[in-house]
Short mmCIF file of C-alpha atoms in Angstrom, two decimals:
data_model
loop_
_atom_site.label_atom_id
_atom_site.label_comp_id
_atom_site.label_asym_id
_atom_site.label_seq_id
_atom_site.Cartn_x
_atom_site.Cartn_y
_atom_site.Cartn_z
CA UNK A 1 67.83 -13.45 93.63
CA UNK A 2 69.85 -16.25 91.94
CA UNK A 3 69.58 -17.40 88.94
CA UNK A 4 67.19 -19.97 88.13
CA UNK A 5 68.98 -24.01 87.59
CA UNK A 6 67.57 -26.05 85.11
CA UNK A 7 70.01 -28.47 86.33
CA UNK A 8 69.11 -27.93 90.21
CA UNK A 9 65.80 -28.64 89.05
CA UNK A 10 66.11 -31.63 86.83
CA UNK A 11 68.36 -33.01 89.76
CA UNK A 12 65.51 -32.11 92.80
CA UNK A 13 61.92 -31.80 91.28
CA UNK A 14 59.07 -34.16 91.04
CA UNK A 15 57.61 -33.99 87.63
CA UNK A 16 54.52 -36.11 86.58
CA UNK A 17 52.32 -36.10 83.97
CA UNK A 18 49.01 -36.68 86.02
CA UNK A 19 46.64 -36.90 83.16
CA UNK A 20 46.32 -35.78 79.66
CA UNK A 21 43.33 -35.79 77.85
CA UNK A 22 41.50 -34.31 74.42
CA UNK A 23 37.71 -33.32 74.63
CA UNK A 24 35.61 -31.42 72.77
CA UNK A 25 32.64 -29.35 74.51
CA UNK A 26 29.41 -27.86 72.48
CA UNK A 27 28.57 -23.87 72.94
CA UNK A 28 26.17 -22.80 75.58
CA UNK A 29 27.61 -25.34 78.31
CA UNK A 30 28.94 -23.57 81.38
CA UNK A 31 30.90 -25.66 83.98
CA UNK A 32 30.80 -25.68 87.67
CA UNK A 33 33.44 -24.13 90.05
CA UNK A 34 36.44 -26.86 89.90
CA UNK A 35 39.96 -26.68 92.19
CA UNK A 36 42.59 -29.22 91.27
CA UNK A 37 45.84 -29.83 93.52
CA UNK A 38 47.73 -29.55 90.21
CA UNK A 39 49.00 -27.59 87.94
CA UNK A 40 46.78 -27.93 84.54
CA UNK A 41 47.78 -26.33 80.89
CA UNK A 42 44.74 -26.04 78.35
CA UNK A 43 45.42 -25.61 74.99
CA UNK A 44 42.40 -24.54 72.47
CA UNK A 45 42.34 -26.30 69.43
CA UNK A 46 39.36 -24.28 67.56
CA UNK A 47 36.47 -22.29 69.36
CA UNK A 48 35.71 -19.59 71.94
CA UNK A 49 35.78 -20.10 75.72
CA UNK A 50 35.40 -17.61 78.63
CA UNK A 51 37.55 -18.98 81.63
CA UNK A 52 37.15 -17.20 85.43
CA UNK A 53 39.98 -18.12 87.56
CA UNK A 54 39.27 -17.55 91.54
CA UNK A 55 35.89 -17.76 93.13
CA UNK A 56 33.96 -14.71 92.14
CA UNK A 57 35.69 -14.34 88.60
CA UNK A 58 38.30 -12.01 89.83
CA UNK A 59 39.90 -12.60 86.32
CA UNK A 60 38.61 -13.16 83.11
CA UNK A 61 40.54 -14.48 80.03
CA UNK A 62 38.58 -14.78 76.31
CA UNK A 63 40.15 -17.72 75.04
CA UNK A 64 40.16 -19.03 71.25
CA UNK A 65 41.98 -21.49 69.29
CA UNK A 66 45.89 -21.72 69.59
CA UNK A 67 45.48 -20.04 73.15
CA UNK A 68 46.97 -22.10 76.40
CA UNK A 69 46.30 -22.03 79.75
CA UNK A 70 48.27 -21.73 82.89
CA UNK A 71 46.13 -22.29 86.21
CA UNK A 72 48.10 -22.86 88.80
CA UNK A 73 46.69 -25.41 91.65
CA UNK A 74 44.24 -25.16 93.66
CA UNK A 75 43.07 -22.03 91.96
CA UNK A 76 39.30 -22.38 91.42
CA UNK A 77 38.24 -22.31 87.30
CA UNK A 78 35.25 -22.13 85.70
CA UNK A 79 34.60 -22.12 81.69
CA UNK A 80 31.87 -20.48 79.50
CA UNK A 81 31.90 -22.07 76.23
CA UNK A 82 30.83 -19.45 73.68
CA UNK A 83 31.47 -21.37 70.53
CA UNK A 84 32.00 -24.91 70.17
CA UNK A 85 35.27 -26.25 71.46
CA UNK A 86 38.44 -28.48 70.88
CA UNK A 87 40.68 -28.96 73.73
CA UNK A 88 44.13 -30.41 75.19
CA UNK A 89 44.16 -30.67 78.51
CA UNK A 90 47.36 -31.61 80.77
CA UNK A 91 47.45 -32.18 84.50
CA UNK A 92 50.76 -31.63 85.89
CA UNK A 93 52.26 -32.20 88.71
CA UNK A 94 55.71 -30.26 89.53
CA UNK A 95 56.84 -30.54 93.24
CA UNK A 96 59.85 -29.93 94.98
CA UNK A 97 60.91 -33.43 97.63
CA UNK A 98 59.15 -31.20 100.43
CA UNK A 99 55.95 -30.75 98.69
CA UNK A 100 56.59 -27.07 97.43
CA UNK A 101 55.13 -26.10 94.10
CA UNK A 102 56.81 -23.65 91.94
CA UNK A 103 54.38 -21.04 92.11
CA UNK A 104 55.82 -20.40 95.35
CA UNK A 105 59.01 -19.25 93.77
CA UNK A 106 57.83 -17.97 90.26
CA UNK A 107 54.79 -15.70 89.34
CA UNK A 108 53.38 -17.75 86.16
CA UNK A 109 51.31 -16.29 83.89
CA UNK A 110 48.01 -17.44 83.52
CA UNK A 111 48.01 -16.75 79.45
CA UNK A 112 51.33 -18.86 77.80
CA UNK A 113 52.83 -18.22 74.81
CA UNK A 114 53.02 -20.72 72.52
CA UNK A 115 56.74 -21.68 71.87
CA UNK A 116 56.63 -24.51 71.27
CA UNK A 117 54.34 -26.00 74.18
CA UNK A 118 51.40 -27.45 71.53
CA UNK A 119 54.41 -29.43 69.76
CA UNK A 120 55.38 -31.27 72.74
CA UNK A 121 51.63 -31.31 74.50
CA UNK A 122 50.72 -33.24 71.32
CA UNK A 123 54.06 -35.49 72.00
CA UNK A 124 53.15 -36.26 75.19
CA UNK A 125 50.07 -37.12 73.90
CA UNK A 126 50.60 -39.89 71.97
CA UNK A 127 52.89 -41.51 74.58
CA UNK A 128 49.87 -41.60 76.83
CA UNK A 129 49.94 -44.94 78.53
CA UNK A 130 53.40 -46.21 76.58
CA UNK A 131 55.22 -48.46 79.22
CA UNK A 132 58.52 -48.97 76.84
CA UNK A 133 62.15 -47.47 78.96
CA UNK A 134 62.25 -44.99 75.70
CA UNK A 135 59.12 -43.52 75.80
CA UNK A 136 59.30 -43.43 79.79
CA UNK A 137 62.50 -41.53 79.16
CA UNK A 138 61.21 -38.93 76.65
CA UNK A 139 58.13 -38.16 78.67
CA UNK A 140 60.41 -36.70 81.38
CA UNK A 141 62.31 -35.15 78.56
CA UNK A 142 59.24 -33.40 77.36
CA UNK A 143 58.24 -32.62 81.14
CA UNK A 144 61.52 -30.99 81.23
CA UNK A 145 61.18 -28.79 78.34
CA UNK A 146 57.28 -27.87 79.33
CA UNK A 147 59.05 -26.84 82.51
CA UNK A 148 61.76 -24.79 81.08
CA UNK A 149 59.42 -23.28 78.50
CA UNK A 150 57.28 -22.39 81.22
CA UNK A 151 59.64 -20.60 83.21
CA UNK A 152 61.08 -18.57 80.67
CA UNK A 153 57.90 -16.89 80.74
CA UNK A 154 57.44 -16.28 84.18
CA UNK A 155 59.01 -13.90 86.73
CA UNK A 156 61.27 -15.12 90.28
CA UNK A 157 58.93 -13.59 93.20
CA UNK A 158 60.75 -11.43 95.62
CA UNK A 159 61.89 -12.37 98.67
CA UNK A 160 61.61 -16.19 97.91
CA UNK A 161 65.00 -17.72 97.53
CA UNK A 162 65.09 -20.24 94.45
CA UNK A 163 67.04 -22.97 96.85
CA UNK A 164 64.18 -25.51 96.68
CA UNK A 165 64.20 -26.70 100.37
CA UNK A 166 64.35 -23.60 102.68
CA UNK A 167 67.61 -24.67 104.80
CA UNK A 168 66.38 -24.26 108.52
CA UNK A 169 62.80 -26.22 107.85
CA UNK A 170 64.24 -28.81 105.51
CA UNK A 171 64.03 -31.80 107.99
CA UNK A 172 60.92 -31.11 108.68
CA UNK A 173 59.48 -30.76 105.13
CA UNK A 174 61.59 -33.71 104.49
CA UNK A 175 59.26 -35.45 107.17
CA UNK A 176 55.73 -34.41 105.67
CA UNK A 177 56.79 -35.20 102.62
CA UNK A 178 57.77 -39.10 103.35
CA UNK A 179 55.29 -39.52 106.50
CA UNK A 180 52.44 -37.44 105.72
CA UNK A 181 50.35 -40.65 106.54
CA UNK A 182 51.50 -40.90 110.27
CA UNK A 183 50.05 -38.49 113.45
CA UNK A 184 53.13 -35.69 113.05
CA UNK A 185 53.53 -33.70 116.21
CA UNK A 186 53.92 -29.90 115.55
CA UNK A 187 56.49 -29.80 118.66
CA UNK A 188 58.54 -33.03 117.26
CA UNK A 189 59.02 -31.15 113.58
CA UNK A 190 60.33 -28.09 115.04
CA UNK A 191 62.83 -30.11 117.28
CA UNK A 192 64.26 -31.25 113.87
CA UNK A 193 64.39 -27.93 113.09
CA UNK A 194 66.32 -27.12 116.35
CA UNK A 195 63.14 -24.26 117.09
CA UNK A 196 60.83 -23.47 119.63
CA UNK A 197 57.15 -24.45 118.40
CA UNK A 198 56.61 -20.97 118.42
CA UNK A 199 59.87 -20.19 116.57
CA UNK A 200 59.17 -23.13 113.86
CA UNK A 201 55.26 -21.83 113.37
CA UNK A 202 56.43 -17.98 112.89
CA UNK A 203 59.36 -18.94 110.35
CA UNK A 204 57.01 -22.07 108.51
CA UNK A 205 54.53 -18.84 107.96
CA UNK A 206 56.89 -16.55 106.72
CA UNK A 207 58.54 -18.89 103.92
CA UNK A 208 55.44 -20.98 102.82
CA UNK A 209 52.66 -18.82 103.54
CA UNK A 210 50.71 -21.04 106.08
CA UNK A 211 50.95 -23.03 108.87
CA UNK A 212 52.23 -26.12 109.07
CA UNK A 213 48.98 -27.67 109.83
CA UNK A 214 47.42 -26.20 106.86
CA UNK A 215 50.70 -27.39 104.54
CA UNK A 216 50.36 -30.92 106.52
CA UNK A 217 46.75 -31.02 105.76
CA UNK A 218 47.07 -29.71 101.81
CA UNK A 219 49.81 -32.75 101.28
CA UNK A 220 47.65 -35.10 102.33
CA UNK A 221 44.58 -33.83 100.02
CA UNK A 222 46.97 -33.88 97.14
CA UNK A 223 47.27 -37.40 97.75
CA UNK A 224 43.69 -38.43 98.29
CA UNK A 225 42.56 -36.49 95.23
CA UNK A 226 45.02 -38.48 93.41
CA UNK A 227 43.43 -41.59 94.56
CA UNK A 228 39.83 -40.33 94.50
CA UNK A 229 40.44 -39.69 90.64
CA UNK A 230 42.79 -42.48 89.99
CA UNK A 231 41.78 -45.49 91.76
CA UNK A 232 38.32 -47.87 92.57
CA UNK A 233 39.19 -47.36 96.53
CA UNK A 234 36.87 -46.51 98.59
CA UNK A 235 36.92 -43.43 100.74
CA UNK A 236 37.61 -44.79 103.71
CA UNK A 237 40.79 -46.68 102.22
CA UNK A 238 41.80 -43.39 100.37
CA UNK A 239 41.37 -41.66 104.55
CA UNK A 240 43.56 -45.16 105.63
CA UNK A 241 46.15 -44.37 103.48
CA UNK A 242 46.32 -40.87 103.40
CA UNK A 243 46.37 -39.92 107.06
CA UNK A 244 43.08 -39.00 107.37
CA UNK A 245 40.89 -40.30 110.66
CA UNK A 246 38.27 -42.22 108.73
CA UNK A 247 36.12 -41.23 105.36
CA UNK A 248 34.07 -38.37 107.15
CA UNK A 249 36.85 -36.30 108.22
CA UNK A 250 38.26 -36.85 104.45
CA UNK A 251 35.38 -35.56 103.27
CA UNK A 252 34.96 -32.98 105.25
CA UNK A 253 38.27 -31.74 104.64
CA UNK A 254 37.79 -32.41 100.76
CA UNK A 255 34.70 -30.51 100.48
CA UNK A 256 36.23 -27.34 102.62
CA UNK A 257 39.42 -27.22 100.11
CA UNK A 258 37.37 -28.14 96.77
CA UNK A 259 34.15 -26.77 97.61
CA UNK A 260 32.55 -30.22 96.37
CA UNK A 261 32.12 -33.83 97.41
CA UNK A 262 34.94 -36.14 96.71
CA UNK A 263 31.86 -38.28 94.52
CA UNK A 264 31.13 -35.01 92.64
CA UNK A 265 34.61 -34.23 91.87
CA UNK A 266 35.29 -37.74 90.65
CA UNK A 267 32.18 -37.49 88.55
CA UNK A 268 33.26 -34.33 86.68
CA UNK A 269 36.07 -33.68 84.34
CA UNK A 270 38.68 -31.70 84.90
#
């Protein structure tokens, strides 16, 4: 395994501060299942939460104040708030150009250590919405340092390489990534791969885990949630530009990944 680049990183990754919020939630309240294509960190400012990560509470963390939260996305979360509660909550988005999230290459834990993350969660914070070069500039200076933070705690996963665009499906990945909106032909990406179709499906399994159907379909739900959250479009604009067939299919799709509506999921918070 090589070591993990900071600089490789800085140089190749996507990082985005999605959202960041504060919220406060009153004792008693339980919330509903909720999957989010991105990675979120949750940082308890005072009270006592019970958060189940993956349908059927397969794990169970007792959270109280100065505690933070890794779930990684797409991981399904639920909270039990046992006393009342004061929250930070960041959404984060940290790719790789093919669409490759880090968890593919790192085991995070789902319990951080502090470090230093609250300092720079309440940093990022206050430049919420700040438009000025300098504050663009130290946003992806404190995304930087979340990152590295982060992965000082975490462990390289065997048999994943930490090159960030797996060398023989790299043109294809390349492809998803930039045309995820267009009809892609399963047979046309692994002819940029110089593979058979079956050749291109058994190595696509092997490095990412799933077929590249399933990756094809995942980067283009990433990309509607982020309109379905963000934006006043309508579904069948968010399907248009997101390389769905029309609103139906969407939510379809949605629903199957997120176990909700795209309406309910843009109704609830995070």
């Amino acid at each position: 395994m090589n070591t993990f680049n900071l600089t490789r990183v800085a140089q190749e990754i996507q990082l985005e501060c999605v959202e960041i919020f504060k919220g406060s939630t009153a004792s008693g309240q339980e919330s509903n299942w909720l999957a989010r294509p991105y990675s979120l960190l949750s940082f308890i400012r005072c009270g006592t939460v019970e958060t189940c990560l993956g349908m059927g509470a397969s794990t169970k963390i007792l959270r109280k104040k100065g505690s933070i939260l890794y779930c990684p996305p797409n991981v399904p979360r639920r909270n039990r708030i046992l006393e009342p509660m004061e929250f930070t909550a960041i959404l984060l988005a940290f790719e790789i150009p093919s669409g490759v999230g880090l968890e593919f290459f790192w085991e995070i834990p789902f319990v951080l250590e502090d470090n230093g993350l609250s300092e720079l969660a309440e940093r990022l914070y206050e430049l919420r919405g700040r438009t000025e070069v300098n504050c663009v500039l130290e946003r992806r200076e404190i995304l930087l340092h979340l990152l590295r933070l982060i992965l000082g705690q975490s462990i390289p996963r065997k048999g994943n390489s930490t090159v960030f665009l797996p060398g023989r499906l790299a043109p294809a990945l390349s492809v998803i990534a930039s045309s995820y909106r267009e009809k892609l032909e399963i047979r046309n990406l692994a002819a940029m791969c110089g593979l058979s179709v079956q050749q291109f499906q058994i190595l696509f399994r092997k490095q990412l885990r799933m077929t590249p159907s399933a990756f094809l379909r995942a980067k283009r739900l990433r990309e509607a949630e982020r309109l379905i959250v963000l934006s006043d479009m309508t579904l069948g604009e968010i399907a248009d530009k997101t390389g769905f067939y029309d609103a139906f299919e969407l939510s379809r799709r949605f629903k199957a990944a997120y176990g909700v509506s795209p309406s309910h999921y843009k109704r609830n918070v995070p």
